[in-house]
XYZ file of C-alpha atoms in Angstrom:
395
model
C 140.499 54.615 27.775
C 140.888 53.881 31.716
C 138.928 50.098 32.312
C 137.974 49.220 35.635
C 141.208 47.744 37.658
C 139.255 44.370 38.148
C 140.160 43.894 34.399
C 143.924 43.923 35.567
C 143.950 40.543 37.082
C 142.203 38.849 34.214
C 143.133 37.849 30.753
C 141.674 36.504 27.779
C 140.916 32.672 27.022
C 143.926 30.726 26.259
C 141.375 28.587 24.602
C 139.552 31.250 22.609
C 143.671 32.211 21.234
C 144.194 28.889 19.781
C 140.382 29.088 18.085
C 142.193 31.498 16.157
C 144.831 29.263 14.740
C 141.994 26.133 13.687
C 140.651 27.744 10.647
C 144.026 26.113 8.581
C 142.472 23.411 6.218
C 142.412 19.651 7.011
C 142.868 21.155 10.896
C 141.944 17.863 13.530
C 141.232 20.057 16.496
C 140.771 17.876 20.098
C 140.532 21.761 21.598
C 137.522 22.601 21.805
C 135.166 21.608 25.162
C 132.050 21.440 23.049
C 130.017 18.587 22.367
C 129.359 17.478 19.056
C 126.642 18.931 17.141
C 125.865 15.589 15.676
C 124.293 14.305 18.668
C 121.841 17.302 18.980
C 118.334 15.061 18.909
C 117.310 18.117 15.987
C 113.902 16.434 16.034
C 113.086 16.770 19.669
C 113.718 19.985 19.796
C 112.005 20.943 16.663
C 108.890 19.179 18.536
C 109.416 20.831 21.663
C 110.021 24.393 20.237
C 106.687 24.311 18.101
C 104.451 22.789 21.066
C 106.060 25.761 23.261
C 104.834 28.523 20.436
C 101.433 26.027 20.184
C 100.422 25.896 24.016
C 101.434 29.058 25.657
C 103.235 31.771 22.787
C 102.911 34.557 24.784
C 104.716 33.246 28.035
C 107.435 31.401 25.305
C 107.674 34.929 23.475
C 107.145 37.464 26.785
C 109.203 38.904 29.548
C 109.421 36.459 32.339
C 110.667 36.038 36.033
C 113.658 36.077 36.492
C 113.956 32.453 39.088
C 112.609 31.261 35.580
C 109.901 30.307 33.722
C 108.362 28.069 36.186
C 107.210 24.897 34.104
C 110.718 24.569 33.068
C 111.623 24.942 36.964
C 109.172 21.941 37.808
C 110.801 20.155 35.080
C 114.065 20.799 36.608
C 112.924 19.327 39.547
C 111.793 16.454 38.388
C 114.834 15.379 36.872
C 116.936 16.183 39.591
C 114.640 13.645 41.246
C 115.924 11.099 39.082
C 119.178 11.838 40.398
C 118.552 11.879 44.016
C 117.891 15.387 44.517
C 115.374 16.349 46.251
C 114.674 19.931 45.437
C 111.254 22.091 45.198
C 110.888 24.051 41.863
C 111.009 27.251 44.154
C 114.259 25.779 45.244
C 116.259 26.351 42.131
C 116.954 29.574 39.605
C 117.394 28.968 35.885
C 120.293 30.584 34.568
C 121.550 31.477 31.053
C 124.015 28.376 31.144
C 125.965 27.150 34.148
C 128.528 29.379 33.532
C 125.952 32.744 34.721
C 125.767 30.754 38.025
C 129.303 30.738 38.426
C 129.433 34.365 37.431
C 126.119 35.133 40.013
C 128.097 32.874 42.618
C 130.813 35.650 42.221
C 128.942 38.327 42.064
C 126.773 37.497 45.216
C 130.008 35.929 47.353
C 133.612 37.146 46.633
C 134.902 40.520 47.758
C 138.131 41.910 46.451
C 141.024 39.543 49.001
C 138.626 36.825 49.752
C 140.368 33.125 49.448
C 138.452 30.658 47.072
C 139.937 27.325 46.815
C 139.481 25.220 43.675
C 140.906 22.273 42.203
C 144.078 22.385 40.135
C 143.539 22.251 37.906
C 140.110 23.458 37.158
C 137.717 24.988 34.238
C 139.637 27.901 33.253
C 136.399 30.510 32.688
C 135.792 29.479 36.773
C 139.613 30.952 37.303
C 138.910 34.507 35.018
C 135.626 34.785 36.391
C 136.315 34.252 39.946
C 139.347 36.715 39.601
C 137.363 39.307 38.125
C 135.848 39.582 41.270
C 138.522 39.815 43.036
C 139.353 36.656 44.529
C 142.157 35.115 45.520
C 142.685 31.663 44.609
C 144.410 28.263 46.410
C 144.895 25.612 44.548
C 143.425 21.966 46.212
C 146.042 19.001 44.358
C 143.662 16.300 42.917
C 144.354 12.982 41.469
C 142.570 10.485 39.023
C 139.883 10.040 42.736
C 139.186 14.037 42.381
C 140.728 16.559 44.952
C 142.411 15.032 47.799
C 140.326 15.557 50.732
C 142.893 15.517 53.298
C 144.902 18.166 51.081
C 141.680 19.909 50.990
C 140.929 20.162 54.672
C 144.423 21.596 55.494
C 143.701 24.112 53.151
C 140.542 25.084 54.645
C 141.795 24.897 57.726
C 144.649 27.769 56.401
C 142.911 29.742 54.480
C 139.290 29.534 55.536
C 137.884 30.323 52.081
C 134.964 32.006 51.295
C 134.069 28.877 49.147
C 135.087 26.029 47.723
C 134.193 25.145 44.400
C 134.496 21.635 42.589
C 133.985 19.595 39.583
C 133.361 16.518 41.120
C 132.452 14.260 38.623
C 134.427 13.874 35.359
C 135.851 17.534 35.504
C 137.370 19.811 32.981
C 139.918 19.552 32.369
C 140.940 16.505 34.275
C 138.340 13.946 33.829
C 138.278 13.158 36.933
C 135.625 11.507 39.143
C 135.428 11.846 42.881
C 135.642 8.981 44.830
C 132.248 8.026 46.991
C 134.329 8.172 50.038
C 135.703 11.567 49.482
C 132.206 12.873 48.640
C 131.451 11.930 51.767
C 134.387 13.599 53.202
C 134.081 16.897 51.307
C 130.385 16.794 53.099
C 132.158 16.486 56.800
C 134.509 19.688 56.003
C 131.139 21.988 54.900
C 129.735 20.661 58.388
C 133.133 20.833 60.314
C 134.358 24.282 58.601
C 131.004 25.993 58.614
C 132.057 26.748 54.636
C 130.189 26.704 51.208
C 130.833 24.113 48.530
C 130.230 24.869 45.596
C 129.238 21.396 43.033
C 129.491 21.843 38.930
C 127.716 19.014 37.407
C 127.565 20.171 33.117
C 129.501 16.236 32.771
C 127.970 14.277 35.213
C 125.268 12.346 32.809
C 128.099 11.703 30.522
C 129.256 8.491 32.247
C 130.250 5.018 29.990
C 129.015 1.814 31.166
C 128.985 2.083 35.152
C 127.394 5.269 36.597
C 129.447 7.611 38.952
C 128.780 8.101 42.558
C 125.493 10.201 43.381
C 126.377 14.114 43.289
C 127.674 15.522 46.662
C 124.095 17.147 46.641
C 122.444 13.984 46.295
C 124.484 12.535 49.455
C 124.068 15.672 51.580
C 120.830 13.560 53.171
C 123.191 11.581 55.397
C 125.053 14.601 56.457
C 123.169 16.075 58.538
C 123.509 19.987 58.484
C 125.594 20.470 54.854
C 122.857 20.504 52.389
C 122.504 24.378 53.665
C 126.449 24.983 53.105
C 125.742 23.684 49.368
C 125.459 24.999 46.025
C 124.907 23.132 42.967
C 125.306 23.898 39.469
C 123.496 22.440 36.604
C 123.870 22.891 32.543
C 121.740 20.739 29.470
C 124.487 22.353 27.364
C 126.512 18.929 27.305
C 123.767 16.673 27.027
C 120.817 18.751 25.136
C 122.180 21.851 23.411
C 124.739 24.825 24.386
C 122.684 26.705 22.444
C 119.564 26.641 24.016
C 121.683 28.226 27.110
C 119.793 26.591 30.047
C 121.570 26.046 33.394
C 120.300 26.292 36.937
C 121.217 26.630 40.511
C 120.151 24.935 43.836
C 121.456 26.591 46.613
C 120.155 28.040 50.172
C 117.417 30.343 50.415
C 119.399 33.695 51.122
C 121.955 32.886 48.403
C 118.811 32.148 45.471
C 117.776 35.451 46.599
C 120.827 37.542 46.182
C 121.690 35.262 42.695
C 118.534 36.539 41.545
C 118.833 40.183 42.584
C 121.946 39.995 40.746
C 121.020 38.273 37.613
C 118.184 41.072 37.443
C 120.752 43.697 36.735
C 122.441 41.344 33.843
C 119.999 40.217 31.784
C 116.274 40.203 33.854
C 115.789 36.655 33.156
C 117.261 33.596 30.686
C 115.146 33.414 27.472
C 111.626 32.426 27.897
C 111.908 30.917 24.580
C 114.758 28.461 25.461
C 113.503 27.676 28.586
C 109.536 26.842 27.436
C 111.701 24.390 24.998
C 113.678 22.920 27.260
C 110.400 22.286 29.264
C 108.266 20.852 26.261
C 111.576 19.021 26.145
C 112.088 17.453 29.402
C 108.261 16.566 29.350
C 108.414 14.760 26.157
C 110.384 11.779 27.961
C 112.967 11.947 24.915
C 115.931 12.342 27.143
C 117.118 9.161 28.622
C 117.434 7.781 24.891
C 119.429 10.855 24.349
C 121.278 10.526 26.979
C 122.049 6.748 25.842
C 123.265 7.569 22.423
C 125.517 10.484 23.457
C 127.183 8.134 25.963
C 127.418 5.228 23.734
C 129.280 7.521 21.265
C 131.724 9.475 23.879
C 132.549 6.367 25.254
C 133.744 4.493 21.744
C 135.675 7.884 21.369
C 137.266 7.948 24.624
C 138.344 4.065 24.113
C 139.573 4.721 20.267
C 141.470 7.998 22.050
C 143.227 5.815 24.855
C 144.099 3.422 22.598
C 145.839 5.897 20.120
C 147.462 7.638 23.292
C 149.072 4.478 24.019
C 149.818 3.119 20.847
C 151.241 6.579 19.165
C 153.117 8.308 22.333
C 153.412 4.840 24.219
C 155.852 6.296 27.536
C 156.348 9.920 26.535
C 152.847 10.660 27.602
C 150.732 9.562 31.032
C 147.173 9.896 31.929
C 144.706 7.901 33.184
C 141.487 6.354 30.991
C 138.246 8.948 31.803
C 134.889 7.028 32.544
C 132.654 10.009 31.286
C 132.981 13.418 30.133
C 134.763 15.021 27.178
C 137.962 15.222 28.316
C 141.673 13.569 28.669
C 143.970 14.956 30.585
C 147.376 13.939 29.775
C 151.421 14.632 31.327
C 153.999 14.658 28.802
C 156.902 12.423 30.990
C 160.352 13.646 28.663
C 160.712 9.988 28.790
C 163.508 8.860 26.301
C 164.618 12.305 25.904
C 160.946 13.183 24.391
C 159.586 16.835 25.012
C 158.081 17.723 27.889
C 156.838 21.404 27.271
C 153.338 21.266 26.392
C 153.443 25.005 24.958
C 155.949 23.770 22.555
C 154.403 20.923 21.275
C 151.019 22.581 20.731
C 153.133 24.983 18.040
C 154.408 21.842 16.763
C 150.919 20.270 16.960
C 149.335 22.744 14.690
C 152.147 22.398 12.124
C 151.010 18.605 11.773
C 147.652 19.997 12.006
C 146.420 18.642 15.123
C 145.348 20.983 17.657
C 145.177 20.881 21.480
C 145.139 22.916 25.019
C 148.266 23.021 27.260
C 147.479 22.380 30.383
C 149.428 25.402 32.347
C 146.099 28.148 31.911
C 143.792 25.900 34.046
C 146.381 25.943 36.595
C 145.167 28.947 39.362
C 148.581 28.392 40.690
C 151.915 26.414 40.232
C 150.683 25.574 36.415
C 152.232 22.151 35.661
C 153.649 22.870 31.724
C 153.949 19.042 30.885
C 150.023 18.904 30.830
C 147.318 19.043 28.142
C 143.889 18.538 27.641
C 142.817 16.750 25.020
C 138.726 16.913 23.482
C 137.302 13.368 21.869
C 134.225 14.732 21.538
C 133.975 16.253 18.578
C 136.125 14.183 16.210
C 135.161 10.817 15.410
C 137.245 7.259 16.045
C 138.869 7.830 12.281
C 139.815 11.484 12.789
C 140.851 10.325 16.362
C 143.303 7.767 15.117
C 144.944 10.051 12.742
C 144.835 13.171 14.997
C 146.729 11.373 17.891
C 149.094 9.519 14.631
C 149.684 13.289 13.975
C 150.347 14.162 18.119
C 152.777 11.548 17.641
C 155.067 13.143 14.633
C 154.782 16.425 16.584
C 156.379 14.982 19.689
């Protein structure tokens, strides 16, 4: 069969390989981006699904628009409120996770040649999906502060990208959180450049102990002129439930518009199911205890994680201590004549049976092989200990 050329510059999940390999008994897998199924609040939802099928079954069970069923979309609203956001429910599309507006951001923006700059590294589905479309993609150098604005601006400057898109607060794979001054900053380049930024926010609730920075969206009121070079990206999947598939998308006028001409032609509209859930959900007030447990838990993971790190691979490994999210992001060093080939290790990794992600796929250029990613999410402090014990025999 002859595929469509766009296929050529694409490849399959580095991630979704290695699922292959974790089905080996007694596996302890810090791989996976997902959070733990533990912390689903199974009784919310249980409440929220049967009130939706109580109150209004035939919008819960129908076709619907395809912005999104709108009491969800007032919902959404409301608790971007909470987080400084002032948006109108007409303001804002639901999508079938965050990852559809990334897709619909594609879709609506890129034509095959145009420049996109990310961070590198940077989610890895963002780099295939981006590419599919033709892109072409610069890499913006970030640190433990997030992308380095005035790395960013020359770029900009160079390239003058289409978009840029970032992960600004604890981002996958890096963990990172950007600085308040650089949000700022990244707000002055939209205004200065004339360009698009593009925000993901699936970690940003995920925070231990002090709260990040409001999102670059939330700040855009002092700047005047960039909240209509903005886009923003939302996701529950982290917090709520990937399953339930509920993202959405803030973003100027025109660009809603052609997002939602778009996401006609994939799928006509995100489940009205999932999304009269999510609403019954949101209503119900259950949420900031959620969001309280999940963080308590994540963060006595992350702690038990560093700890290991430091303890098990002491100076062969560097990285720096995330303050939300799921993720570590570590650099092998070859200190004391140690390995520094991340590729390697993860075939020695498995052996011990203790999986991981190199680092060198999230890379859209110049991959760095000394990195990986490592996932506390889903394992808990015990597993933790003896997973990163295990890291340590591999290296």
């Amino acid at each position: 069969m002859q595929f469509a050329s766009r296929l050529d510059n694409v490849e399959t999940s580095a991630i979704r390989e290695l699922f292959k390999l974790l089905g080996k008994p007694g596996i302890i897998s810090f791989a996976g981006g997902f959070p733990d199924s533990a912390m689903f609040d199974v009784e919310g939802l249980k409440e929220a699904s049967q009130k939706a099928l109580a109150e209004e079954p035939g919008a819960a069970l129908q076709y619907g628009a395809t912005e999104g069923y709108e009491p969800l979309r007032t919902q959404l609203s409301s608790f971007m409120k909470t987080k400084g956001v002032d948006v109108d429910p007409s303001g804002l599309i639901v999508t079938t996770g965050s990852q559809q507006a990334l897709d619909l951001l594609g879709k609506t923006m890129i034509s095959p040649g145009d420049k996109v700059i990310v961070e590198g590294p940077t989610f890895l589905a963002t780099i295939q999906c981006f590419r599919l479309y033709g892109a072409q993609l610069i890499s913006a150098p970030i640190d433990a502060n997030g992308v380095k604005t005035d790395e960013l601006e020359k770029l900009i400057a160079e390239h003058k990208p289409k978009f840029v898109y970032l992960i600004p607060t604890f981002g996958n794979p890096s963990g990172a959180m950007l600085s308040l001054e650089r949000r700022k900053k990244v707000l002055e380049l939209a205004v200065k450049y004339q360009t698009l930024i593009v925000e993901d926010d699936p970690y940003g609730d995920l925070y231990f102990g002090e709260a990040p920075p409001p999102s670059i969206m939330s700040l855009s009121k002092d700047v005047p002129g960039s909240r209509e070079l903005l886009a923003h990206c939302g996701s529950l999947s982290k917090v709520l439930s990937p399953g339930l598939r509920i993202g959405w998308m803030i973003a100027p006028p025109e660009l809603l518009a052609k997002a939602t001409m778009c996401k006609q032609f994939s799928d006509a509209h995100t489940s009205t199911f999932s999304q009269a859930t999510a609403a019954q959900y949101l209503k119900s007030g259950r949420m900031p205890a959620t969001l309280a447990h999940v963080r308590e838990v994540y963060g006595q993971r992350a702690q038990a994680m560093g700890a290991a790190l430091k303890r098990e691979l002491g100076e062969a490994v560097s990285f720096t201590q995330p303050n939300g999210g799921l993720f570590f992001w570590a650099r092998l060093t070859g200190a004391n004549g140690k390995l520094a080939d991340a590729n390697e290790l993860a075939k020695r990794a498995i052996e011990k049976l203790v999986a991981f992600v190199p680092g060198a796929p999230f890379f859209a250029e110049n991959p760095d092989v000394a990195t990986l990613r490592l996932s506390f999410a889903t394992a808990d402090v015990a597993k933790i200990e003896e997973g990163v014990k295990r890291l340590g025999q591999a290296l």
